[in-house]
Coordinates of C-alpha atoms in Angstrom, one line a residue:
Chain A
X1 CA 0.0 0.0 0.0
X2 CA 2.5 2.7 -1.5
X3 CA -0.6 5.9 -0.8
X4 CA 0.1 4.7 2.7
X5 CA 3.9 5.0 3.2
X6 CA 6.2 7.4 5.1
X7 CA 9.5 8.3 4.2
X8 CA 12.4 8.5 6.7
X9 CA 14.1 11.8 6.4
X10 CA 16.2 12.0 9.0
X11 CA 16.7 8.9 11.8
X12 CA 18.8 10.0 15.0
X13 CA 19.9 7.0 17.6
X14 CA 19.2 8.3 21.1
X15 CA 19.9 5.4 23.0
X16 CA 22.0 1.9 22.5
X17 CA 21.4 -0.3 25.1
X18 CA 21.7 -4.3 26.2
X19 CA 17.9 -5.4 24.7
X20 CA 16.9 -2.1 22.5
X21 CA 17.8 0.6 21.0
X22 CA 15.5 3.6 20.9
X23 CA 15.4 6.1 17.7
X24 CA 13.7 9.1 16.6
X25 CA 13.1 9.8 13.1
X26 CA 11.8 12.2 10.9
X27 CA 9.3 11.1 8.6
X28 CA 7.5 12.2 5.5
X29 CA 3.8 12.0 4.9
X30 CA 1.6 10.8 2.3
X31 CA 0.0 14.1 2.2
X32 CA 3.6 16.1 1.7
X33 CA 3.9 17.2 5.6
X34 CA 6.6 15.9 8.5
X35 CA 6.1 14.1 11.4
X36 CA 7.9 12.4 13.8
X37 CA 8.0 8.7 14.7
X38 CA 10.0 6.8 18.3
X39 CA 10.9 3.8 17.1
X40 CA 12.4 0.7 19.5
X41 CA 14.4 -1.7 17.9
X42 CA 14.6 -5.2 19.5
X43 CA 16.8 -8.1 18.3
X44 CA 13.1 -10.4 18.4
X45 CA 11.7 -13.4 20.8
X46 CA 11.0 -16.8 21.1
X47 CA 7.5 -18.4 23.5
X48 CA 6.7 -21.7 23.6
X49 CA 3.3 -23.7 24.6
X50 CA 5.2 -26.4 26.2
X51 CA 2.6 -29.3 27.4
X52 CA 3.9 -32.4 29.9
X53 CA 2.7 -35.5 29.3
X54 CA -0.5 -35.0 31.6
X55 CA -1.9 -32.0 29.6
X56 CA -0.5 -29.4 31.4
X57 CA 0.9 -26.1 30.5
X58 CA 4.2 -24.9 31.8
X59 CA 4.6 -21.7 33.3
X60 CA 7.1 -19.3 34.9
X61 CA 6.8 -16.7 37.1
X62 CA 9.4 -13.9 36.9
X63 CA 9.1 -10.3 38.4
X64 CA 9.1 -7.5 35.5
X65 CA 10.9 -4.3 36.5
X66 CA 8.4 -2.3 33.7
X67 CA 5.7 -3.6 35.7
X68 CA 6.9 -3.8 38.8
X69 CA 5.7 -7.4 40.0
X70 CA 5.6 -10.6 38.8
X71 CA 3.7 -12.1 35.8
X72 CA 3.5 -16.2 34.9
X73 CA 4.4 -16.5 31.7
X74 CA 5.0 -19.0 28.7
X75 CA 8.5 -19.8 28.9
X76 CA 10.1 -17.6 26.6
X77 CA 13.4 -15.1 25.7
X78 CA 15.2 -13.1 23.7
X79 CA 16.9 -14.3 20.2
X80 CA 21.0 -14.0 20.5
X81 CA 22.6 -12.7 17.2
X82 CA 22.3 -15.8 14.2
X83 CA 20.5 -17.6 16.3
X84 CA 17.3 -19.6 14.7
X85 CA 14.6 -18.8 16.4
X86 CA 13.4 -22.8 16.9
X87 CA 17.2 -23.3 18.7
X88 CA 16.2 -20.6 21.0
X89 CA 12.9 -21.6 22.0
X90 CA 14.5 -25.1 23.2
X91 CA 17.4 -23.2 24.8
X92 CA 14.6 -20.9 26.4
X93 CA 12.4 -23.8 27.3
X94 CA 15.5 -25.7 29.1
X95 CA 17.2 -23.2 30.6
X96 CA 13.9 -21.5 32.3
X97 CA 12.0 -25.0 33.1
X98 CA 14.5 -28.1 33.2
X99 CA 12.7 -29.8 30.1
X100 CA 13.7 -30.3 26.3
X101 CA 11.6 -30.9 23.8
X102 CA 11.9 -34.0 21.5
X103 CA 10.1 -31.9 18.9
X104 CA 8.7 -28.7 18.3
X105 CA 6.1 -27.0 15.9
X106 CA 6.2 -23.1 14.8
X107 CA 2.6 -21.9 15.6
X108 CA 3.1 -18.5 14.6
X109 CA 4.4 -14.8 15.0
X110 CA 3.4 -11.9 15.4
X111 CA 4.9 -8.1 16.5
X112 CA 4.0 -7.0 19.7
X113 CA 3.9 -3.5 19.9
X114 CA 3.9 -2.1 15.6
X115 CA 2.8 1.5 16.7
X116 CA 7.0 1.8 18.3
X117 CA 8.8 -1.4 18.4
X118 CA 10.1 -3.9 16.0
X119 CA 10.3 -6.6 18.1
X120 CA 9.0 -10.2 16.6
X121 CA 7.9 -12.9 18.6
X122 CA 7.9 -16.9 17.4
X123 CA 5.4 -18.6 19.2
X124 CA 6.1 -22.8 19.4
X125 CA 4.5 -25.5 20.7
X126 CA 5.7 -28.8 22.2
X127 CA 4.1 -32.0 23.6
X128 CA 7.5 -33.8 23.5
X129 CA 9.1 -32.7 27.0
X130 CA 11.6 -34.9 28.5
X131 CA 13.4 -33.9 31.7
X132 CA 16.9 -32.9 31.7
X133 CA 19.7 -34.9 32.8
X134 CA 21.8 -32.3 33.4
X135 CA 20.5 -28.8 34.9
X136 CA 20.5 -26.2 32.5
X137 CA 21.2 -22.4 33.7
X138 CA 19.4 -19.2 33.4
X139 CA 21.2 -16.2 32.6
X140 CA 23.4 -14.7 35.6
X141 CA 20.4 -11.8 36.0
X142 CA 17.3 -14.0 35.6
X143 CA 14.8 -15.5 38.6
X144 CA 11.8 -17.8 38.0
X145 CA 9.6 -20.1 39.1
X146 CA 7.9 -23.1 37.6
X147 CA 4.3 -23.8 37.6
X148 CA 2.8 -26.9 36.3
X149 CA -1.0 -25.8 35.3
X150 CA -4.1 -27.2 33.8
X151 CA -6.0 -25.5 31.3
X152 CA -9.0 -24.8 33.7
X153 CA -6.5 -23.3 36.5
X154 CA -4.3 -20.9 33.8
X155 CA -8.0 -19.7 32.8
X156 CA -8.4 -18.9 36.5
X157 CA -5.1 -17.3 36.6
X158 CA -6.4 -14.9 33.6
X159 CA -9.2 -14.1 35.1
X160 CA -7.5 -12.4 38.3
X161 CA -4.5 -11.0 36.4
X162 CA -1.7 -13.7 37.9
X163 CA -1.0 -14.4 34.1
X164 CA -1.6 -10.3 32.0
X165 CA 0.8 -10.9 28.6
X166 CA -0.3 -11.1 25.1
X167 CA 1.8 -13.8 24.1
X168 CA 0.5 -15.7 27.1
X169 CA -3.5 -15.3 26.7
X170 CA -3.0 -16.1 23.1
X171 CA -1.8 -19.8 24.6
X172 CA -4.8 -20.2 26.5
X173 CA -7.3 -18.9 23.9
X174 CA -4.9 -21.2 21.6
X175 CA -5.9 -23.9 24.2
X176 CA -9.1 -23.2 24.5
X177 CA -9.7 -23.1 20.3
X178 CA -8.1 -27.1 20.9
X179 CA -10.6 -28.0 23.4
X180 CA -13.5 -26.5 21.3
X181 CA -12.3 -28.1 18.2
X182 CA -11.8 -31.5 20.0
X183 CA -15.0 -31.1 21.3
X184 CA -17.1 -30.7 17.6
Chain B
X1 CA 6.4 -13.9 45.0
X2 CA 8.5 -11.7 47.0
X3 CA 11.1 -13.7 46.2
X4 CA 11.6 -12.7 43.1
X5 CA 11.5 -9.2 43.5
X6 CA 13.8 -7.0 41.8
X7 CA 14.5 -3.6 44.5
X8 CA 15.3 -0.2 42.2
X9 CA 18.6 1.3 43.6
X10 CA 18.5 4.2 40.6
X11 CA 16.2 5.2 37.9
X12 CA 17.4 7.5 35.1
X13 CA 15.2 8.8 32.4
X14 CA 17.0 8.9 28.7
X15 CA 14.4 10.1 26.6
X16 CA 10.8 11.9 27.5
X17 CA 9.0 11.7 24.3
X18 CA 6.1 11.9 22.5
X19 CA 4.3 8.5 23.3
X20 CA 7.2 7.1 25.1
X21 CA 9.5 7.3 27.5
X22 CA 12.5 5.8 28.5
X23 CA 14.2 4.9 31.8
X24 CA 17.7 2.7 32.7
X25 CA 17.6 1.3 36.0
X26 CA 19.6 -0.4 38.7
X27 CA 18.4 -2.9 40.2
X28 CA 19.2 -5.5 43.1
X29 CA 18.5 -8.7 42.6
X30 CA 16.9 -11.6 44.5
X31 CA 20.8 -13.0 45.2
X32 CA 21.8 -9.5 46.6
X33 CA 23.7 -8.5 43.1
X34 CA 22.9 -5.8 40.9
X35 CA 21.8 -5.8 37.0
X36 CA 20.6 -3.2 34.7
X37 CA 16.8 -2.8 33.5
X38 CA 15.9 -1.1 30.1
X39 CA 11.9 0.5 31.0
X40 CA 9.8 2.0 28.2
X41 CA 6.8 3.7 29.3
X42 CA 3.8 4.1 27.7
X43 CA 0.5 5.7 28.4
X44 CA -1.3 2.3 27.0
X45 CA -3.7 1.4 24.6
X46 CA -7.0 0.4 23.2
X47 CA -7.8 -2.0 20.5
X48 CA -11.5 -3.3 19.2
X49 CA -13.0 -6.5 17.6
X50 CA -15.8 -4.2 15.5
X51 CA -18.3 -6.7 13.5
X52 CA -21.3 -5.5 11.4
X53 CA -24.4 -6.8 11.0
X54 CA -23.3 -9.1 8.2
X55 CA -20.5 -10.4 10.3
X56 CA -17.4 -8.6 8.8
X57 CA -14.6 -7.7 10.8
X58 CA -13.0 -4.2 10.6
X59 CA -9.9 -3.9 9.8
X60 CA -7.7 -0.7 9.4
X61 CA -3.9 -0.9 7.5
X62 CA -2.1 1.5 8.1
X63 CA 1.7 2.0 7.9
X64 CA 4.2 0.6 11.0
X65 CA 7.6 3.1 10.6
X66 CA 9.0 0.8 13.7
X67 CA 8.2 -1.8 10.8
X68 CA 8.9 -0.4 7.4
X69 CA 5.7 -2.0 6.4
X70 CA 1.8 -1.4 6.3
X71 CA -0.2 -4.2 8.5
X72 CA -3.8 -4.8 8.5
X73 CA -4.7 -4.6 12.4
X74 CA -8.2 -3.9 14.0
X75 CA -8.7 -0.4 15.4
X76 CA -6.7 0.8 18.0
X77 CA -5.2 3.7 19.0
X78 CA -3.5 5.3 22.3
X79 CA -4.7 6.3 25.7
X80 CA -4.9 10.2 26.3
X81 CA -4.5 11.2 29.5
X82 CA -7.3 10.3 32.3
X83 CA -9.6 9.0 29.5
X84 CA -11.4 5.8 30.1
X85 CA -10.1 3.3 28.0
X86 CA -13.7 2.6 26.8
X87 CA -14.3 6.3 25.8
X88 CA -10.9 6.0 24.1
X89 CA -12.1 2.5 22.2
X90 CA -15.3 4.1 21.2
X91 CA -13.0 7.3 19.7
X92 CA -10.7 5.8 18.3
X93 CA -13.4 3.3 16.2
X94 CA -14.5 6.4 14.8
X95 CA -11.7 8.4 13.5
X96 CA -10.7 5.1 12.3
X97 CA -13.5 3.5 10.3
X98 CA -16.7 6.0 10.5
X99 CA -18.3 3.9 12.5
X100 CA -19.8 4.0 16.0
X101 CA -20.9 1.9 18.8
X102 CA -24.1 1.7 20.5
X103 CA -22.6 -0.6 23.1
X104 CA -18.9 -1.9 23.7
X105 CA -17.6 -4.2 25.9
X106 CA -14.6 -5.2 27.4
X107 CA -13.1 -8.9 26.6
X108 CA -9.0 -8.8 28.3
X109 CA -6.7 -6.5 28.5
X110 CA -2.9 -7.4 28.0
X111 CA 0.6 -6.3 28.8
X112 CA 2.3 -6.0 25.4
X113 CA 6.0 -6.7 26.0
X114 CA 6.5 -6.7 29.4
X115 CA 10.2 -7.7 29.1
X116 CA 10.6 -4.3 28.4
X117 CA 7.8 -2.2 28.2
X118 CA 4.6 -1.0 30.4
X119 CA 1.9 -1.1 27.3
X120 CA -0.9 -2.6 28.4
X121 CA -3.7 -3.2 25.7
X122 CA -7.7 -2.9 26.5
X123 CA -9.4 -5.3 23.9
X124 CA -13.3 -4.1 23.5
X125 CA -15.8 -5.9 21.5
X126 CA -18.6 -4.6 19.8
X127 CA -21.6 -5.4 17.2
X128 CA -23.6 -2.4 17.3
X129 CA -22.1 -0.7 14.8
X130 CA -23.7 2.7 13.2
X131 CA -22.5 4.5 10.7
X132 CA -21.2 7.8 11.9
X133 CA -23.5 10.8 10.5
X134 CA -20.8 13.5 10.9
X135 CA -17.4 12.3 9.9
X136 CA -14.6 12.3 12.7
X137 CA -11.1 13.0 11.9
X138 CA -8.1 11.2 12.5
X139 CA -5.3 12.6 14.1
X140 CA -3.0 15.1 11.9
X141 CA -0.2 12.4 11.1
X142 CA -2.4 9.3 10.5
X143 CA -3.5 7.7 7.3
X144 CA -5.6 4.6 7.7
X145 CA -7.4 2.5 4.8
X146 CA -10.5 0.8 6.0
X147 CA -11.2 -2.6 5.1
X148 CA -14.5 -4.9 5.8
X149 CA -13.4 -8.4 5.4
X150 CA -15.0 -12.2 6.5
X151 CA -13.4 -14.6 9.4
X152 CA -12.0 -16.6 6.4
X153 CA -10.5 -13.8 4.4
X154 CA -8.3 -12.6 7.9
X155 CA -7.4 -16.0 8.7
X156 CA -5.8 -16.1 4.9
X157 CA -4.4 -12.5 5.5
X158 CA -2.8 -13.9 9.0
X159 CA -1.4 -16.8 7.3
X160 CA 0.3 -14.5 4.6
X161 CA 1.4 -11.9 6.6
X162 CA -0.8 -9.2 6.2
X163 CA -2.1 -9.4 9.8
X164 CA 1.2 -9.7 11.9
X165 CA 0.2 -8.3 15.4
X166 CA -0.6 -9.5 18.6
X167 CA -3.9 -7.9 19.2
X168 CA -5.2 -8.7 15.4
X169 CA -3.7 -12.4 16.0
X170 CA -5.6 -12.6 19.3
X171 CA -8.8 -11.3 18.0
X172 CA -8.7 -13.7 14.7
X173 CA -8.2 -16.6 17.1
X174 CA -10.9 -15.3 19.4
X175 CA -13.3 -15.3 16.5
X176 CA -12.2 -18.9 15.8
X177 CA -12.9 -19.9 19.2
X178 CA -16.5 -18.3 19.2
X179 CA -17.4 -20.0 15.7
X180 CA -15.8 -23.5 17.0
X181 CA -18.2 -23.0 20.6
X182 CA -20.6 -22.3 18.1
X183 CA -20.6 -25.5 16.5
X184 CA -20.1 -27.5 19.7

């Protein structure tokens, strides 16, 4: 949609840090005017739907400084430079929950936040967990805790706000859309 | 989960902008050592599953400079300050599509990104749509192309990339689940 586009004019890095990168640009208009656009770049993420053997969802609780408490989560992290996003996910899965995954299935992606970041997250799923023999670590900075749930008990967990994330809901609605279709 | 807790020894504010803002912060960590936390804040957002009477789902595209692309995503827009987010849902579907709502209601609301960000999304639904008699304007810098299109045409447009965000993802799926409880 070419009527739609704006054109960078200018593009100014304010900031450089460890996850983003924050920059303000100038932009051209369709209509011929100027504006101005904050764009956050963000190196993209992995999320998995990881389900043991019993039907139940794994996942971790970990305090979020930009929202000052704790959320539980889909197991999930950051991509590292040339990494493939499906070597991630298993990295992220056994690093934050003690499982691998025999296999795993892309589900899909989607941007988070379009109207000022770039940052892409792959969501995966899994129903091929297998402990690990050996412990895997979490980075030096990085607390969690594991949670084993059902689907019934992470809708609960929804409803009063313990689990609040978009990648997250979309697992249990994800869920839920299983169970409905199993059901038909 | 105290335990986890992350305790702010400094905050220091890099950028104040136009939506966002952003902050670097010290923090201590559960084990008593100290890491470094990248905060965007934003004033959050509104985003609404609009159907008409035939059962079409709006869509608006509309170009992403965080994105160097145009996505096809359902209205949305930003909180202003000490608006309700349903006054701001009900807005916001009219500068975007000429329509308005005779009644709106709230499904979930969702954190964004909260690895790094404070965005938190209010999803409305509504199927009371009227056509607006007076037009309403979008803001200065926004160019939006309306589109009116069936559950199976925006599950086609997610599949090929045309719908690529969280929110549009969420409410396709949603609509999924609804026609799958339907047939239950």
């Amino acid at each position: 949609m070419d009527h739609l586009k704006e054109t960078e004019r200018s593009s100014k890095q304010i900031y450089a840090g460890k996850i983003i990168d924050l920059y303000v640009q100038e932009v051209e208009l369709p209509n011929g005017k100027t504006s101005m656009r904050e764009v956050i770049k963000h190196p993209g993420a992995v999320a998995v739907i990881a389900l043991t053997k019993d039907g139940k969802l794994l996942l971790v609780e970990q305090f979020r400084k930009a929202l000052e408490r704790t959320l539980a989560e889909i197991p999930a992290g950051k991509l590292e430079p040339g990494e493939e996003p499906e070597t991630t996910a298993v990295r992220e899965l056994e690093e934050e929950t003690g499982y691998t995954a025999k296999s795993i299935s892309h589900l899909v992606s989607f941007y988070t936040s379009p109207g000022f970041a770039d940052e892409l997250v792959h969501l995966y799923i899994t129903e091929e967990l297998e402990p690990l023999k050996t412990e895997a670590h979490l980075d030096e900075d990085e607390f969690v805790e594991l949670m084993e749930v059902t689907l019934e008990e992470a809708e609960g967990m929804l409803a009063n706000g313990q689990i609040y994330d978009a990648k997250t809901a979309y697992a249990v609605q994800y869920l839920q859309l299983r169970r409905a279709l199993q059901n038909t």
